[in-house]
Amino acid sequence: MSEPGPRQRVDGRTLRAERTRRAITDAYLALLEEGELKPTAERIAERAGVSLRALWTNFKDMERLFAAAGERLMERQAAEFRPVPPELPLPRRIELYCEQRARLLELIAPAARAARIREPFSAQLRRDREWYVNTAREEVETLFAAELDAAGDARSEVLDALTVAVTFTGWSMWRDDLRLDVPSATAVLRRVVSALLPDASTT
């Protein structure tokens, strides 16, 4: 049997490195999901089944691990995301949208809670938060374009209020501060969105 060529050896090392990086990233997210808001590098390496040296070889600092974790969460969200048809009647759009937002917000909740602690000291986490807010805002603008336009001069204010309601800022208030369960928090979200959006078809 012939020896593997240089390209095969390089590809093998690359695959092993990718697996190690994925294991470290998933270990970090798993610890957040279990309630460890600031897991140490030692705890992450232990959970991933790798040495501390391997962790720092693959991630030069925590910022790079935060970036990889953010990308992993985006992958998970993308797998769960189902576009809401914009041609549906407003009540049905709101219902489907709020149900999906609740699922996605619960998915990112552990990481979002942990990020609050580190955000003042992490440019990467601040960038991630900005991306999430802008993405949610853009989805609202697309899905409820007619209703926002019907708000006239109040359009910007309505959009700002919706952005707060449909992002983790609002969700955390209901889930963490008011201690609502997911169905109750979803019902509140649906009520807020319904109250903010005028039905363009009836105006």
Tab-separated table of C-alpha atoms in Angstrom:
chain	number	residue	atom	x	y	z
A	1	MET	CA	0.000	0.000	0.000
A	2	SER	CA	1.411	3.369	-0.980
A	3	GLU	CA	2.124	6.031	1.603
A	4	PRO	CA	-0.346	8.948	1.715
A	5	GLY	CA	0.852	11.947	-0.231
A	6	PRO	CA	1.493	15.407	1.223
A	7	ARG	CA	-1.977	16.655	0.262
A	8	GLN	CA	-3.667	13.733	2.052
A	9	ARG	CA	-1.607	14.328	5.194
A	10	VAL	CA	-2.440	18.037	5.165
A	11	ASP	CA	-6.135	17.319	4.647
A	12	GLY	CA	-6.070	14.876	7.560
A	13	ARG	CA	-4.527	17.472	9.845
A	14	THR	CA	-7.044	20.042	8.668
A	15	LEU	CA	-9.973	17.731	9.376
A	16	ARG	CA	-8.640	16.896	12.841
A	17	ALA	CA	-8.187	20.588	13.579
A	18	GLU	CA	-11.746	21.321	12.441
A	19	ARG	CA	-13.100	18.533	14.638
A	20	THR	CA	-11.156	19.852	17.599
A	21	ARG	CA	-12.387	23.385	17.022
A	22	ARG	CA	-15.974	22.153	16.734
A	23	ALA	CA	-15.624	20.093	19.920
A	24	ILE	CA	-14.296	23.117	21.829
A	25	THR	CA	-17.007	25.398	20.482
A	26	ASP	CA	-19.772	22.922	21.272
A	27	ALA	CA	-18.327	22.362	24.748
A	28	TYR	CA	-18.392	26.099	25.423
A	29	LEU	CA	-22.014	26.397	24.276
A	30	ALA	CA	-23.010	23.314	26.305
A	31	LEU	CA	-21.579	24.852	29.472
A	32	LEU	CA	-23.529	28.052	28.813
A	33	GLU	CA	-26.695	26.001	28.344
A	34	GLU	CA	-26.067	24.382	31.728
A	35	GLY	CA	-25.929	27.775	33.397
A	36	GLU	CA	-22.182	28.440	33.582
A	37	LEU	CA	-22.167	32.066	32.447
A	38	LYS	CA	-18.369	32.463	32.552
A	39	PRO	CA	-16.806	29.031	31.979
A	40	THR	CA	-13.040	29.058	32.268
A	41	ALA	CA	-10.715	27.814	29.568
A	42	GLU	CA	-9.912	24.870	31.810
A	43	ARG	CA	-13.587	23.904	32.103
A	44	ILE	CA	-14.118	24.245	28.353
A	45	ALA	CA	-11.093	22.106	27.543
A	46	GLU	CA	-12.178	19.475	30.074
A	47	ARG	CA	-15.686	19.305	28.607
A	48	ALA	CA	-14.304	19.104	25.052
A	49	GLY	CA	-11.926	16.316	26.015
A	50	VAL	CA	-8.847	18.216	24.882
A	51	SER	CA	-5.820	19.689	26.591
A	52	LEU	CA	-5.670	23.343	27.562
A	53	ARG	CA	-2.789	23.659	25.135
A	54	ALA	CA	-4.992	22.330	22.311
A	55	LEU	CA	-7.637	24.919	23.153
A	56	TRP	CA	-5.178	27.807	22.899
A	57	THR	CA	-3.576	26.318	19.797
A	58	ASN	CA	-6.939	26.406	18.020
A	59	PHE	CA	-8.179	29.654	19.562
A	60	LYS	CA	-5.509	32.218	20.253
A	61	ASP	CA	-7.780	34.069	22.659
A	62	MET	CA	-11.342	34.066	23.978
A	63	GLU	CA	-12.451	36.560	21.325
A	64	ARG	CA	-11.817	33.967	18.637
A	65	LEU	CA	-13.751	31.373	20.610
A	66	PHE	CA	-16.638	33.833	20.979
A	67	ALA	CA	-16.581	34.372	17.212
A	68	ALA	CA	-16.686	30.627	16.522
A	69	ALA	CA	-19.503	30.160	19.042
A	70	GLY	CA	-21.445	32.960	17.384
A	71	GLU	CA	-21.061	31.287	13.992
A	72	ARG	CA	-22.203	27.968	15.468
A	73	LEU	CA	-25.313	29.598	16.900
A	74	MET	CA	-26.030	31.189	13.537
A	75	GLU	CA	-25.835	27.728	11.952
A	76	ARG	CA	-28.306	26.367	14.498
A	77	GLN	CA	-30.665	29.289	13.963
A	78	ALA	CA	-30.466	28.906	10.193
A	79	ALA	CA	-31.414	25.236	10.556
A	80	GLU	CA	-34.485	26.198	12.615
A	81	PHE	CA	-35.550	29.207	10.556
A	82	ARG	CA	-38.640	28.920	8.366
A	83	PRO	CA	-39.592	32.063	6.408
A	84	VAL	CA	-43.095	33.314	7.117
A	85	PRO	CA	-44.949	33.957	3.821
A	86	PRO	CA	-45.491	37.732	3.598
A	87	GLU	CA	-48.714	37.284	1.634
A	88	LEU	CA	-50.541	35.727	4.611
A	89	PRO	CA	-53.127	37.809	6.491
A	90	LEU	CA	-51.622	39.895	9.267
A	91	PRO	CA	-52.966	37.846	12.219
A	92	ARG	CA	-51.540	34.633	10.742
A	93	ARG	CA	-48.193	36.293	9.972
A	94	ILE	CA	-47.964	37.558	13.525
A	95	GLU	CA	-48.847	34.142	14.941
A	96	LEU	CA	-46.268	32.250	12.888
A	97	TYR	CA	-43.617	34.916	13.315
A	98	CYS	CA	-43.957	35.087	17.104
A	99	GLU	CA	-43.900	31.303	17.459
A	100	GLN	CA	-40.684	31.181	15.466
A	101	ARG	CA	-39.117	34.126	17.292
A	102	ALA	CA	-39.796	32.399	20.605
A	103	ARG	CA	-38.014	29.239	19.421
A	104	LEU	CA	-35.021	31.171	18.115
A	105	LEU	CA	-34.775	33.383	21.192
A	106	GLU	CA	-34.828	30.335	23.451
A	107	LEU	CA	-32.075	28.823	21.318
A	108	ILE	CA	-29.743	31.792	21.813
A	109	ALA	CA	-30.859	32.593	25.367
A	110	PRO	CA	-27.991	30.874	27.243
A	111	ALA	CA	-25.354	32.577	25.100
A	112	ALA	CA	-27.169	35.907	25.273
A	113	ARG	CA	-27.329	35.768	29.070
A	114	ALA	CA	-23.618	34.974	29.264
A	115	ALA	CA	-22.754	37.677	26.733
A	116	ARG	CA	-24.278	40.359	28.949
A	117	ILE	CA	-21.482	39.786	31.455
A	118	ARG	CA	-18.647	39.897	28.941
A	119	GLU	CA	-19.973	42.376	26.369
A	120	PRO	CA	-18.404	45.477	27.996
A	121	PHE	CA	-14.990	43.851	27.550
A	122	SER	CA	-15.538	42.007	24.240
A	123	ALA	CA	-15.672	43.698	20.844
A	124	GLN	CA	-16.672	40.373	19.260
A	125	LEU	CA	-19.721	39.933	21.492
A	126	ARG	CA	-20.790	43.507	20.817
A	127	ARG	CA	-20.512	42.857	17.082
A	128	ASP	CA	-22.557	39.669	17.462
A	129	ARG	CA	-25.275	41.518	19.339
A	130	GLU	CA	-25.384	44.258	16.702
A	131	TRP	CA	-25.735	41.610	13.985
A	132	TYR	CA	-28.625	39.899	15.789
A	133	VAL	CA	-30.468	43.174	16.370
A	134	ASN	CA	-30.010	44.342	12.775
A	135	THR	CA	-31.061	40.952	11.390
A	136	ALA	CA	-34.223	40.908	13.502
A	137	ARG	CA	-35.026	44.485	12.507
A	138	GLU	CA	-34.593	43.696	8.813
A	139	GLU	CA	-36.885	40.662	9.086
A	140	VAL	CA	-39.595	42.779	10.727
A	141	GLU	CA	-39.246	45.437	8.006
A	142	THR	CA	-39.626	42.810	5.286
A	143	LEU	CA	-42.424	40.737	6.787
A	144	PHE	CA	-44.531	43.672	7.967
A	145	ALA	CA	-43.639	46.233	5.294
A	146	ALA	CA	-47.223	47.186	4.441
A	147	GLU	CA	-48.231	47.613	8.065
A	148	LEU	CA	-45.170	49.706	8.870
A	149	ASP	CA	-45.847	51.942	5.883
A	150	ALA	CA	-49.444	52.325	7.069
A	151	ALA	CA	-48.118	53.743	10.332
A	152	GLY	CA	-47.136	56.886	8.430
A	153	ASP	CA	-45.093	59.357	10.442
A	154	ALA	CA	-44.963	56.886	13.328
A	155	ARG	CA	-43.215	54.238	11.212
A	156	SER	CA	-39.788	54.726	12.777
A	157	GLU	CA	-41.169	54.669	16.314
A	158	VAL	CA	-43.176	51.510	15.620
A	159	LEU	CA	-40.130	49.812	14.115
A	160	ASP	CA	-37.973	50.765	17.092
A	161	ALA	CA	-40.578	49.405	19.511
A	162	LEU	CA	-40.890	46.169	17.535
A	163	THR	CA	-37.115	45.755	17.480
A	164	VAL	CA	-37.009	45.866	21.278
A	165	ALA	CA	-39.951	43.455	21.572
A	166	VAL	CA	-38.647	40.799	19.169
A	167	THR	CA	-35.014	40.727	20.320
A	168	PHE	CA	-33.511	39.298	23.486
A	169	THR	CA	-33.999	42.564	25.357
A	170	GLY	CA	-37.752	42.054	25.469
A	171	TRP	CA	-37.593	38.275	25.710
A	172	SER	CA	-35.266	38.445	28.716
A	173	MET	CA	-37.636	40.799	30.533
A	174	TRP	CA	-40.490	38.307	30.169
A	175	ARG	CA	-38.513	35.131	30.750
A	176	ASP	CA	-35.933	36.211	33.340
A	177	ASP	CA	-37.420	39.215	35.130
A	178	LEU	CA	-41.127	38.355	35.056
A	179	ARG	CA	-40.344	34.615	35.080
A	180	LEU	CA	-42.899	33.713	32.457
A	181	ASP	CA	-42.769	30.292	30.863
A	182	VAL	CA	-42.232	30.044	27.119
A	183	PRO	CA	-45.938	29.833	26.136
A	184	SER	CA	-46.792	32.828	28.341
A	185	ALA	CA	-43.862	34.878	27.050
A	186	THR	CA	-44.842	33.988	23.486
A	187	ALA	CA	-48.402	35.139	24.159
A	188	VAL	CA	-47.118	38.477	25.472
A	189	LEU	CA	-44.855	38.855	22.442
A	190	ARG	CA	-47.791	38.176	20.138
A	191	ARG	CA	-49.944	40.730	21.968
A	192	VAL	CA	-47.248	43.416	21.774
A	193	VAL	CA	-46.582	42.858	18.066
A	194	SER	CA	-50.328	42.861	17.335
A	195	ALA	CA	-50.813	46.078	19.265
A	196	LEU	CA	-47.981	47.847	17.488
A	197	LEU	CA	-48.888	46.901	13.924
A	198	PRO	CA	-51.879	48.584	12.267
A	199	ASP	CA	-53.675	46.292	9.826
A	200	ALA	CA	-53.106	47.926	6.441
A	201	SER	CA	-55.918	45.868	4.888
A	202	THR	CA	-58.533	47.609	7.046
A	203	THR	CA	-57.329	51.178	6.547
